[in-house]
Coordinates of C-alpha atoms and ligand atoms in Angstrom, one line a residue:
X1 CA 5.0 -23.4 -12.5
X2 CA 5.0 -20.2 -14.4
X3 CA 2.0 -21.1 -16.7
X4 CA 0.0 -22.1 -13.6
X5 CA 1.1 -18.6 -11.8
X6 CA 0.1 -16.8 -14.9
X7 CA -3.3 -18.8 -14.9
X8 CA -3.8 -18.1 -11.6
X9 CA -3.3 -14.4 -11.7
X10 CA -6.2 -14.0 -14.5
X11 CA -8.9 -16.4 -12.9
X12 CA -8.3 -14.0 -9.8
X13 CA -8.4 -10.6 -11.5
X14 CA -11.3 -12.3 -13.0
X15 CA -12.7 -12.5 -10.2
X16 CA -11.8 -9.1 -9.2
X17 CA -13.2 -7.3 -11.9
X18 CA -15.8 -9.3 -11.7
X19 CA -16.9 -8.6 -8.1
X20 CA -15.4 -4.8 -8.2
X21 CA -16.7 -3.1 -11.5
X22 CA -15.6 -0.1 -12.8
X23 CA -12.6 0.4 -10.5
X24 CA -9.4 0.2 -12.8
X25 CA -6.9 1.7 -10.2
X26 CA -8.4 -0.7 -7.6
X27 CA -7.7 -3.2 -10.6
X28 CA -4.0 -1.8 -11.2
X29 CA -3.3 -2.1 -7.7
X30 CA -4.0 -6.1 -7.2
X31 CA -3.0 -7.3 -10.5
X32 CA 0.9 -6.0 -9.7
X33 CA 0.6 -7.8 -6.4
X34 CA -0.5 -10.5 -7.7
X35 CA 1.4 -11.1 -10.2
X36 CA 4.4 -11.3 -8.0
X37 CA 2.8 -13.6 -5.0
X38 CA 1.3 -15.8 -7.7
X39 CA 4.4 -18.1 -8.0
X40 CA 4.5 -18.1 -4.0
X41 CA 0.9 -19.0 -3.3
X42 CA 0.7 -21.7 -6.1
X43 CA 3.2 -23.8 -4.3
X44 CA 1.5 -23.0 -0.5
X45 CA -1.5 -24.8 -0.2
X46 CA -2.1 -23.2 3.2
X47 CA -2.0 -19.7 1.3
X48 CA -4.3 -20.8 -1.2
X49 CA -6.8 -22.9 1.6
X50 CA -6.7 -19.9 4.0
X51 CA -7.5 -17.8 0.8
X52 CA -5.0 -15.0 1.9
X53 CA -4.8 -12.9 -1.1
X54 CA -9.0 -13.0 -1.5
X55 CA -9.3 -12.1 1.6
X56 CA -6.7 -9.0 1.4
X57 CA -8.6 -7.8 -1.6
X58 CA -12.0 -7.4 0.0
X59 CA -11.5 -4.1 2.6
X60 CA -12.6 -5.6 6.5
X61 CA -15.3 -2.2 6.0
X62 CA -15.8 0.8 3.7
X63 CA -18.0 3.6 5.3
X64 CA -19.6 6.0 2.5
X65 CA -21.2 9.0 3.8
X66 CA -22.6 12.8 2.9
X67 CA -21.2 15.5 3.5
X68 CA -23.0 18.3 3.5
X69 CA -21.9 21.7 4.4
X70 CA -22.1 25.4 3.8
X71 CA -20.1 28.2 1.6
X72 CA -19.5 31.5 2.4
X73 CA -22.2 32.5 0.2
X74 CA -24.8 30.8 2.8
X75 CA -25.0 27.9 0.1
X76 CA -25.1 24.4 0.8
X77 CA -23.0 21.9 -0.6
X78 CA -22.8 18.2 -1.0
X79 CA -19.7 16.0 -1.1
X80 CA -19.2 12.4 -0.4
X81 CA -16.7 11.0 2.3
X82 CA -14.8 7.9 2.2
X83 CA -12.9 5.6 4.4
X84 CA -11.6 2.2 2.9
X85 CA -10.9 0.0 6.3
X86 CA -8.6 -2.7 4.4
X87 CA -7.0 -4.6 6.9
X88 CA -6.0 -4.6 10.7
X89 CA -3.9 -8.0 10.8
X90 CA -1.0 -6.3 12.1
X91 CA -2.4 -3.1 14.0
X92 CA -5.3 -0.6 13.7
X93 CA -6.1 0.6 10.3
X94 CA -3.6 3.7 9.0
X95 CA -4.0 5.8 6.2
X96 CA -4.1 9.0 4.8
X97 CA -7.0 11.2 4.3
X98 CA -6.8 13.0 0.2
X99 CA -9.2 15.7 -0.6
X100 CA -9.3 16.1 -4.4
X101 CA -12.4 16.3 -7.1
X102 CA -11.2 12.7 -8.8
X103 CA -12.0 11.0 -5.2
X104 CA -14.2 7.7 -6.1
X105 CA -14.4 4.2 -4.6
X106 CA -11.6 3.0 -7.3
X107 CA -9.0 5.6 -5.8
X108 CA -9.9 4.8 -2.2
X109 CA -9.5 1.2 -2.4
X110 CA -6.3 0.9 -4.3
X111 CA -5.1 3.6 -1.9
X112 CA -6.0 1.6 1.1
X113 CA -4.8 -1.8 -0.6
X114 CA -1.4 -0.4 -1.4
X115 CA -1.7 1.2 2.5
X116 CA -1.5 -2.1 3.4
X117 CA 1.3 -3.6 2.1
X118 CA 3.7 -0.7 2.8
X119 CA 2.9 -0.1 6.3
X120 CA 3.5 -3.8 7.1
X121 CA 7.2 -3.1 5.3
X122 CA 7.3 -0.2 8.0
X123 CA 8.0 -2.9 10.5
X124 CA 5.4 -0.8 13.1
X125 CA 2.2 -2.1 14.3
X126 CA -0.1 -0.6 11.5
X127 CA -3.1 -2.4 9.5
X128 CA -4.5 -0.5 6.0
X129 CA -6.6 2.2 5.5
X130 CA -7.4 5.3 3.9
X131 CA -9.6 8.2 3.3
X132 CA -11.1 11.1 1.6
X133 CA -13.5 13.3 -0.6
X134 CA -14.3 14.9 -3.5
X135 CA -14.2 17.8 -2.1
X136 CA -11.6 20.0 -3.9
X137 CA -10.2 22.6 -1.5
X138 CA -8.5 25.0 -4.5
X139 CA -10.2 28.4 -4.3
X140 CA -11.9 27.8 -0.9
X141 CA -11.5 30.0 2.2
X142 CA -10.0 28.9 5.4
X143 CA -13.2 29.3 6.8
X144 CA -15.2 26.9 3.9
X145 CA -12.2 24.4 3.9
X146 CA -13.1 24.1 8.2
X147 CA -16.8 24.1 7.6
X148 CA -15.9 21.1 5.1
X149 CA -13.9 19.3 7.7
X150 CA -15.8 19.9 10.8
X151 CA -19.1 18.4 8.3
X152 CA -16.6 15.8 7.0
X153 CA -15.5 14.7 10.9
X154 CA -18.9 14.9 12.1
X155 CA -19.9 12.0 10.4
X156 CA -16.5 9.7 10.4
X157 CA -15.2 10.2 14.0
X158 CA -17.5 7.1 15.3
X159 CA -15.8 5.3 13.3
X160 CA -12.2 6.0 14.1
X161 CA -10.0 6.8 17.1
X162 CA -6.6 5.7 18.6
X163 CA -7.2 1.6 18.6
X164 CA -9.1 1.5 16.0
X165 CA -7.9 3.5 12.8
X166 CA -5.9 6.7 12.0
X167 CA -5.9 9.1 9.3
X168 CA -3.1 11.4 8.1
X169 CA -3.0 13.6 5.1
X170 CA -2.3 12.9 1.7
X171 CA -3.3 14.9 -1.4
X172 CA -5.2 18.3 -0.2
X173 CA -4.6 17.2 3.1
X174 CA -2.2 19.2 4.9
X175 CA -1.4 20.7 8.6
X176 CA -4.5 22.8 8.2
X177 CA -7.0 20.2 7.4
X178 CA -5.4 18.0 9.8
X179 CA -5.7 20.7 12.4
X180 CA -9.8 20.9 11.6
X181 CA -10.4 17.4 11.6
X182 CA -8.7 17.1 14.9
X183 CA -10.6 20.2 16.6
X184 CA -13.8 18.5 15.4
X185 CA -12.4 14.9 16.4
X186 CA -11.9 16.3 19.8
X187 CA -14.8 18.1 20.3
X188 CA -17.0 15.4 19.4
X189 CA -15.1 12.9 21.4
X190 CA -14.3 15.2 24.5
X191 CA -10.9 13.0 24.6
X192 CA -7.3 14.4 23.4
X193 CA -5.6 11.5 21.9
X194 CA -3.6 10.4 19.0
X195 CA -6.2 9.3 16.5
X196 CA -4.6 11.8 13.9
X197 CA -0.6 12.5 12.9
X198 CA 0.6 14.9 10.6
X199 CA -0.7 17.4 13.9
X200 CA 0.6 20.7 14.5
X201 CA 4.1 20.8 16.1
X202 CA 2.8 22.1 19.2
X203 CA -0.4 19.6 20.2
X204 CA 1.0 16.2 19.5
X205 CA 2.5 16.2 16.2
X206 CA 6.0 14.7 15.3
X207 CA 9.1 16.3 14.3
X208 CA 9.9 15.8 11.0
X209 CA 6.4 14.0 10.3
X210 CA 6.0 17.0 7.3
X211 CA 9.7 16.2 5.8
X212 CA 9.1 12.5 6.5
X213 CA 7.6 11.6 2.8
X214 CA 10.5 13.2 1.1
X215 CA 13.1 12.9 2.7
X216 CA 12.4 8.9 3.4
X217 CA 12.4 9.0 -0.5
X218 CA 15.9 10.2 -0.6
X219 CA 16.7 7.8 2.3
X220 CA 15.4 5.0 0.2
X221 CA 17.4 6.6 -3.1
X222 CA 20.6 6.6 -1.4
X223 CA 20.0 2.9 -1.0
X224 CA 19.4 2.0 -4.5
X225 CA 22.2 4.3 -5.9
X226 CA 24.6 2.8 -3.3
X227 CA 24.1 -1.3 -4.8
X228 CA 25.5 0.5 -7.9
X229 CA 28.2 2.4 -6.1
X230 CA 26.6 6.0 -6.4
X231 CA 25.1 8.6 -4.4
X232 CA 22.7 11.5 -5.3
X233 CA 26.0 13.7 -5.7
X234 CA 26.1 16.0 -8.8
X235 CA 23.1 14.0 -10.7
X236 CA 20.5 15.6 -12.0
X237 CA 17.1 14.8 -10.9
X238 CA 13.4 15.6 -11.5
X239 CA 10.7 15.8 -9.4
X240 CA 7.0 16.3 -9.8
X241 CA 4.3 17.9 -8.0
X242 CA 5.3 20.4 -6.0
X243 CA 3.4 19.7 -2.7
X244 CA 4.4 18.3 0.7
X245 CA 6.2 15.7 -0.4
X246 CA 7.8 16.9 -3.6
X247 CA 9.1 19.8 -1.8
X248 CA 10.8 17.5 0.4
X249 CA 12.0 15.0 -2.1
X250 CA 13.6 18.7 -3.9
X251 CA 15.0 19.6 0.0
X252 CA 16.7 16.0 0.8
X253 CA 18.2 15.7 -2.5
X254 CA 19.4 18.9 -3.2
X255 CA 21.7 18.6 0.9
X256 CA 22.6 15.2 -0.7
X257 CA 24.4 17.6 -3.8
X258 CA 22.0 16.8 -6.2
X259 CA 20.3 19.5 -8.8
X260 CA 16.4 19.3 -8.9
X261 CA 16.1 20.7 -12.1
X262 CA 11.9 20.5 -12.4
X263 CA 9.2 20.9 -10.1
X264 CA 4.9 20.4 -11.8
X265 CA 1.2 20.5 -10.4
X266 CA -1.5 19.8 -12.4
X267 CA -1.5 22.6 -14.7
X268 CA 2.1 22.1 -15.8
X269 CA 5.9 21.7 -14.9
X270 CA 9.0 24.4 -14.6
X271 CA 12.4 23.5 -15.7
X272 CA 15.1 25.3 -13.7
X273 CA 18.5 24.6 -15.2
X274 CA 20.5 26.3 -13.0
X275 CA 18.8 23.7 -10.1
X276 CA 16.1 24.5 -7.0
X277 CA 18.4 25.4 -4.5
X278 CA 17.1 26.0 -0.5
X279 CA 16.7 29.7 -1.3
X280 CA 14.1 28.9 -4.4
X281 CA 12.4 26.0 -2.5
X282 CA 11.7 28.5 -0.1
X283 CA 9.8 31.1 -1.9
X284 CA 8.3 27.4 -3.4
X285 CA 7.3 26.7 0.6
X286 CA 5.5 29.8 0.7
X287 CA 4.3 30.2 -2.6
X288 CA 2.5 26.3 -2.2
X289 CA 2.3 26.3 1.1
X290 CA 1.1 30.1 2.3
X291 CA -0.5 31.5 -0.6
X292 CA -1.5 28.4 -2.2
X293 CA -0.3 29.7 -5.7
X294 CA 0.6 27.5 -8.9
X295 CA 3.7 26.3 -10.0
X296 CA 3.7 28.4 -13.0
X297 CA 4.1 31.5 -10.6
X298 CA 8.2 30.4 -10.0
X299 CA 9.1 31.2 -13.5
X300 CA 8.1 35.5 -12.5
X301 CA 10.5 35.2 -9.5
X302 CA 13.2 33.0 -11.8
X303 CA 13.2 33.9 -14.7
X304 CA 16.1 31.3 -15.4
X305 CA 13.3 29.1 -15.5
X306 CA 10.9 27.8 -18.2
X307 CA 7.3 26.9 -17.9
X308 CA 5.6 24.3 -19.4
X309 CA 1.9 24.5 -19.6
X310 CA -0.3 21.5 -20.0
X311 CA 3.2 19.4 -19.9
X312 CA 4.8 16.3 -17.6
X313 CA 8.4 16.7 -16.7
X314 CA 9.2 13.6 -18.1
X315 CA 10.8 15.0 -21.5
X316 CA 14.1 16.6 -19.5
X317 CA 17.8 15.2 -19.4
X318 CA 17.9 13.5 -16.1
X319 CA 19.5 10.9 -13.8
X320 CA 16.9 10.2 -11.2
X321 CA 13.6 11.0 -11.4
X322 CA 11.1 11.1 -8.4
X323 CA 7.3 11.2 -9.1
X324 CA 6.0 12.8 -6.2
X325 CA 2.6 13.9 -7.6
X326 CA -0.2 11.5 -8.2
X327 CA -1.3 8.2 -9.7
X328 CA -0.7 7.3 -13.2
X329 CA 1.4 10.7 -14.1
X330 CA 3.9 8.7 -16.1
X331 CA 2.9 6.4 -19.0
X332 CA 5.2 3.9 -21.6
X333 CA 5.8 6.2 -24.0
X334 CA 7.8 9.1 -21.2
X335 CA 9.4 6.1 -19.5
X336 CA 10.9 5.0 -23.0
X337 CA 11.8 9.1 -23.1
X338 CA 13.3 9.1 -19.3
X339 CA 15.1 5.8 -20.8
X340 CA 16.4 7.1 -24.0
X341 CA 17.9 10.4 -22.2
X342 CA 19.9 8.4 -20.0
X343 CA 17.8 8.3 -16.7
X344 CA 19.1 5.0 -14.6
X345 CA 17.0 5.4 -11.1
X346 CA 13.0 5.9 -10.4
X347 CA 12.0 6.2 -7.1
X348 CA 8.2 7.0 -6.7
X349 CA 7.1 9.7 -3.8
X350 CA 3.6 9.2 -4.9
X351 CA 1.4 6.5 -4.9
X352 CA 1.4 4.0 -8.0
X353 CA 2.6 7.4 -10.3
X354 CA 3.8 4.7 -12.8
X355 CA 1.5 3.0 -15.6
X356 CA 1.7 -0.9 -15.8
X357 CA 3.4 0.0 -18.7
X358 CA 6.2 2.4 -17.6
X359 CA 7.1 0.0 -15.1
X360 CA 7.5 -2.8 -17.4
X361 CA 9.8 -0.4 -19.3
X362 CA 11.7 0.2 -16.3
X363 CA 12.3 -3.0 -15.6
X364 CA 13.3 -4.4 -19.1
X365 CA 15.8 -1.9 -18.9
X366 CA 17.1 -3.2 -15.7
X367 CA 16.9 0.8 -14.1
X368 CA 16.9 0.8 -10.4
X369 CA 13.1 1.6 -10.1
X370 CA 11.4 1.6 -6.8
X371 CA 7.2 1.4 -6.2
X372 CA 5.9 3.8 -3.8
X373 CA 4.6 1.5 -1.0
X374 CA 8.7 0.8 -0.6
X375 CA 10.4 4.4 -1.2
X376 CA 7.5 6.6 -0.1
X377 CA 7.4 4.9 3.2
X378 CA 8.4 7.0 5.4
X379 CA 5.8 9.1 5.4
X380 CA 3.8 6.6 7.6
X381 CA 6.6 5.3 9.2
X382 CA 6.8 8.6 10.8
X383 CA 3.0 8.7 11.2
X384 CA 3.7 5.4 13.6
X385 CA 6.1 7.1 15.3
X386 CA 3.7 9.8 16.5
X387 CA 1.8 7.3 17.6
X388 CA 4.2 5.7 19.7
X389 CA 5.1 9.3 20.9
X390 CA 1.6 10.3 21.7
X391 CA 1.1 7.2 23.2
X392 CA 3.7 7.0 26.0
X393 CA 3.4 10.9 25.9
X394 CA 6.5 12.2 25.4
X395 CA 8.1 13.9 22.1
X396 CA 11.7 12.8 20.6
X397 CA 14.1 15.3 19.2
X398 CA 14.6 15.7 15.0
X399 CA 17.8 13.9 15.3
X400 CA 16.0 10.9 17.1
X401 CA 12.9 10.7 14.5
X402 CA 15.1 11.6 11.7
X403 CA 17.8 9.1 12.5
X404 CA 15.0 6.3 13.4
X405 CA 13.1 7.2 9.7
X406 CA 16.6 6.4 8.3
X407 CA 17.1 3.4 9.7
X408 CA 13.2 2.2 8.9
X409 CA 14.1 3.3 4.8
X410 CA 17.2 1.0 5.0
X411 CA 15.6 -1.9 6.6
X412 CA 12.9 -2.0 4.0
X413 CA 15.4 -1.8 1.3
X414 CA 16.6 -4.5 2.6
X415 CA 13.8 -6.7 2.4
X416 CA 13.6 -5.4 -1.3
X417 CA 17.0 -7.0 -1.5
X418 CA 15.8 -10.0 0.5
X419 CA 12.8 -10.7 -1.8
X420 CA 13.6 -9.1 -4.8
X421 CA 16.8 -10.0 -5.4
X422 CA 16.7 -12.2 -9.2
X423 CA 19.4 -14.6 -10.3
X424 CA 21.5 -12.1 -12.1
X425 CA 21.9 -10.2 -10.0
X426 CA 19.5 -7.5 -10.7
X427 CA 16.8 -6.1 -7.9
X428 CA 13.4 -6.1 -8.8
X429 CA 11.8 -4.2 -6.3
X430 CA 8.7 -4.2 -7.5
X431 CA 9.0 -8.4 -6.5
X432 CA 11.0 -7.5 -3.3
X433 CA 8.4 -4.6 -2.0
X434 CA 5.1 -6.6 -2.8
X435 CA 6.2 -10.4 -1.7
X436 CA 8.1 -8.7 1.8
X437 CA 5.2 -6.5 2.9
X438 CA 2.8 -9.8 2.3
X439 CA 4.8 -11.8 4.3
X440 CA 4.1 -10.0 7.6
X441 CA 0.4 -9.7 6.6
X442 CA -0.4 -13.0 5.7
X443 CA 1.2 -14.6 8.7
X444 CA -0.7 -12.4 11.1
X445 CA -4.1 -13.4 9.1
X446 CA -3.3 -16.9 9.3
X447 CA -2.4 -16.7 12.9
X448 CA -5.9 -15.0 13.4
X449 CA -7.7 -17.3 12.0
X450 CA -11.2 -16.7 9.6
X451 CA -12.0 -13.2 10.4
Ligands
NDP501 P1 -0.1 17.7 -2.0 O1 -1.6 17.9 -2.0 O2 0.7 18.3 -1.0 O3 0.5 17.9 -3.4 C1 0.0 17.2 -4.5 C2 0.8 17.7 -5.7 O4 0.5 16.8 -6.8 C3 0.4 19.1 -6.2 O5 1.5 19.7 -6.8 C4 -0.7 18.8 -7.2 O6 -0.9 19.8 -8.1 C5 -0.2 17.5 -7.8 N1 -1.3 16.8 -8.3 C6 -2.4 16.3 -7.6 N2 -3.2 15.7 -8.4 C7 -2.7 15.8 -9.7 C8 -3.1 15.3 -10.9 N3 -4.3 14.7 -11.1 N4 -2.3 15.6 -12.0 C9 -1.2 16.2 -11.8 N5 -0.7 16.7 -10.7 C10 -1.5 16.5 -9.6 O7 0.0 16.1 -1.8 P2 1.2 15.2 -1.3 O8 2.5 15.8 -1.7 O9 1.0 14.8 0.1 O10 1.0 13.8 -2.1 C11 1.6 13.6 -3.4 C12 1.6 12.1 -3.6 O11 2.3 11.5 -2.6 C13 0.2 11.4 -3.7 O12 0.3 10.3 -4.6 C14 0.1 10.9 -2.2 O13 -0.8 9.8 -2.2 C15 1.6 10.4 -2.0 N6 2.0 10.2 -0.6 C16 1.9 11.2 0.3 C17 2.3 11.1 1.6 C18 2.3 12.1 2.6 O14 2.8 11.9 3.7 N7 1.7 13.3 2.3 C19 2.9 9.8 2.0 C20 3.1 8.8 0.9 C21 2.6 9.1 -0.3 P3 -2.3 20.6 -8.1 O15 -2.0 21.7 -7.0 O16 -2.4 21.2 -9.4 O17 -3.4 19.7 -7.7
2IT502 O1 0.1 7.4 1.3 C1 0.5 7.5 2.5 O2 1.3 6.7 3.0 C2 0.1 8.7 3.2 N1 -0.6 9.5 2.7 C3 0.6 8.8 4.7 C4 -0.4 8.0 5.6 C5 -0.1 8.2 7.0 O3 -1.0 7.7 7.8 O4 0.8 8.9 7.5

């Protein structure tokens, strides 16, 4: 059985790569499921009949569009738009919208593939999809970053809308954008409905729907640390990024009584020893989030901090780490590091932040190690409850969305568990996350017949 899995898993990357050149994270993304469904769909003919997994693999529609627009200068600009529409087996097509210069075809896909899989370990009626540009937003003006959007809406909202698919935020995507699209969205539209989340707190938006990412995380951590009788208590834990759902991730874990010792963006990390405590993620909050500064900027206000230009956390004394930045931000060689320093627990905030080769590291050391589409869940899990809030148009409290976001992180760790669970004993949630979030999808394909 294993030799025919393994064979079956390179005929259908062949096939992949084959059909869907030049996309290596779209390549990434599909091997790791495949490699743990292969044993599955070699003994279920009807899987293999039905062709399940092809079919998963090829997005329902991608729409690829211009954007043009104009600067403050009076210039125009150019930019393309995406929107992978991966799969609506289980509910209109959800997804986040990223706005960052290394947006290609590649990122979208294995964004709205990944999409896919953890929204259907959600448990809420949500198919795969996401979004986004090229456009980079650092260094713009409100005023260009709205232009962009209304540009960028202009052409996409025929193709969403309540039913049919709705986008969030993700990297570069925040309240504000979210907030322009939405004008736009309506204005177009002339309806006021809930085809976006992540919306201001005051015209539809959820409570908690900006913590959800991060503190879902932590929910999901808690999990893991409690199968080996821990808790985030006194452990020290790195984070990356230091966006919306880094800052989170720092928030959660640092009420839970752990010390969030780093905090990164793209140009390079800070190591607080001393710990981020809620007074320092504050000025963070503002700093990030208000003035739209860089990380390096904390070590002027602390100077019990130390920045690292150019660097990735992954070199510090830890025992959790949480990569809450981007794809790919931690290779072999720093999980063999994180290893060797004693770090026992990954949980990923981000989106496939783990090579293939970290994560085989992770596993042969038997960490507790966690892939995004389980741990960062919560994110859109809150997104779906938006929905259902805008839908029946009422708004819950924080305790009811937060306790409700708490009870969705344990119920997908515990289809990790379910699925993931290997004879000695040891979780591989890798297994558990990929073959439970299947599951759901498949049968609702097979239900629907050849479509
Ligand atoms: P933000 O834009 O708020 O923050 C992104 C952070 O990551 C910034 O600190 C940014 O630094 C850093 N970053 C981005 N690109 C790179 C890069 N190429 N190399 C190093 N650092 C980088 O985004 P989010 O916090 O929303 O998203 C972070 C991750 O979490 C992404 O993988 C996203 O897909 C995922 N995610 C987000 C969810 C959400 O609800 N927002 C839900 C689930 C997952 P810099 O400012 O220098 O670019
Ligand atoms: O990657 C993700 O799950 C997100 N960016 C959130 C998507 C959403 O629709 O809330």
């Amino acid at each position: 059985m294993e030799t025919q899995a393994k064979q079956y898993v390179e005929n259908f990357m062949a096939q992949i790569v084959a059909k869907n050149p030049n996309e290596p994270e779209f390549h990434q993304a599909v091997r790791e499921v495949a490699e743990s469904l292969a044993p599955y769909i070699v003994a279920d003919p009807a899987l293999q009949k039905l062709k399940v997994l092809e079919r998963i693999a090829e997005p329902e529609r991608v729409i690829i569009f211009r954007v043009p627009w104009l600067n403050d200068r009076g210039e125009i600009e150019i930019n393309r738009g995406f929107r992978v529409q991966m799969n609506s087996a289980l509910g209109p097509y959800k997804g986040g919208i990223r706005f960052h210069a290394s947006v290609n075809l590649s990122i979208m896909k294995f964004l709205a593939f990944e999409q896919t899989f953890k929204n259907s370990l959600t448990t809420l009626p949500m198919g795969g999809g996401k979004g986004g540009s090229d456009f980079n937003p650092k260094g713009r003006s409100d005023n260009e970053v709205m232009k962009f959007c209304q540009s960028f809406i202009t052409e996409l909202y025929r193709h969403i809308g309540q039913d049919t698919d709705v986008p969030a935020g993700d990297i570069g995507v925040g309240g504000r954008e979210v907030g322009f699209m939405f004008g736009q969205y309506k204005r177009l539209r002339d309806e006021f409905t809930g085809t976006f989340t992540g919306k201001g707190l005051g015209w539809g938006g959820s409570l908690l729907r900006p913590e959800a990412t991060g503190y879902g995380l932590c929910y999901f951590a808690q999990e893991m640390l409690a199968t080996r009788g821990e808790t985030f208590e006194g452990k020290t834990v790195l984070v990356s990024g230091s966006g919306n759902v880094a800052q989170h991730a720092a928030e959660k874990a640092t009420q839970l009584g752990a010390k969030v010792v780093t905090l990164s963006d793209s140009s390079g990390y800070i190591y607080d020893p001393e710990g981020i405590d809620a007074e320092k993620l504050a000025y963070v909050k503002l700093l990030k989030n208000v003035y739209r500064g860089r990380i390096k900027e904390y070590v002027d206000k602390y100077p019990s901090a130390q920045y690292f230009a150019g660097e990735r956390p992954w070199g510090i004394k830890c025992d959790i780490a949480l990569p809450c930045a981007t794809q790919n931000e931690l290779n072999g060689e720093e999980a063999k590091v994180l290893v060797a320093n004693g770090c026992w627990c990954v949980a990923e905030g981000a989106n496939m932040p783990s090579t293939p080769e970290a994560i085989e590291v992770f596993l042969a050391n038997k960490l507790l190690y966690a892939p995004g589409k389980a741990s960062n869940a919560g994110g859109v899990a809150t997104s779906g409850l938006e929905m259902s809030q805008n839908s029946m148009r009422i708004k819950w409290s924080a305790e009811e969305v937060d306790a409700k976001l708490h009870s969705i992180m344990q119920n997908i760790h515990g289809v990790c568990l379910k699925y993931g669970t290997e004879e000695d004993g040891y979780v591989n949630y890798v297994k558990g996350a990929n073959i439970g979030g299947f599951m759901k999808v498949a049968e609702a394909m097979m239900a629907q017949g050849c479509v």
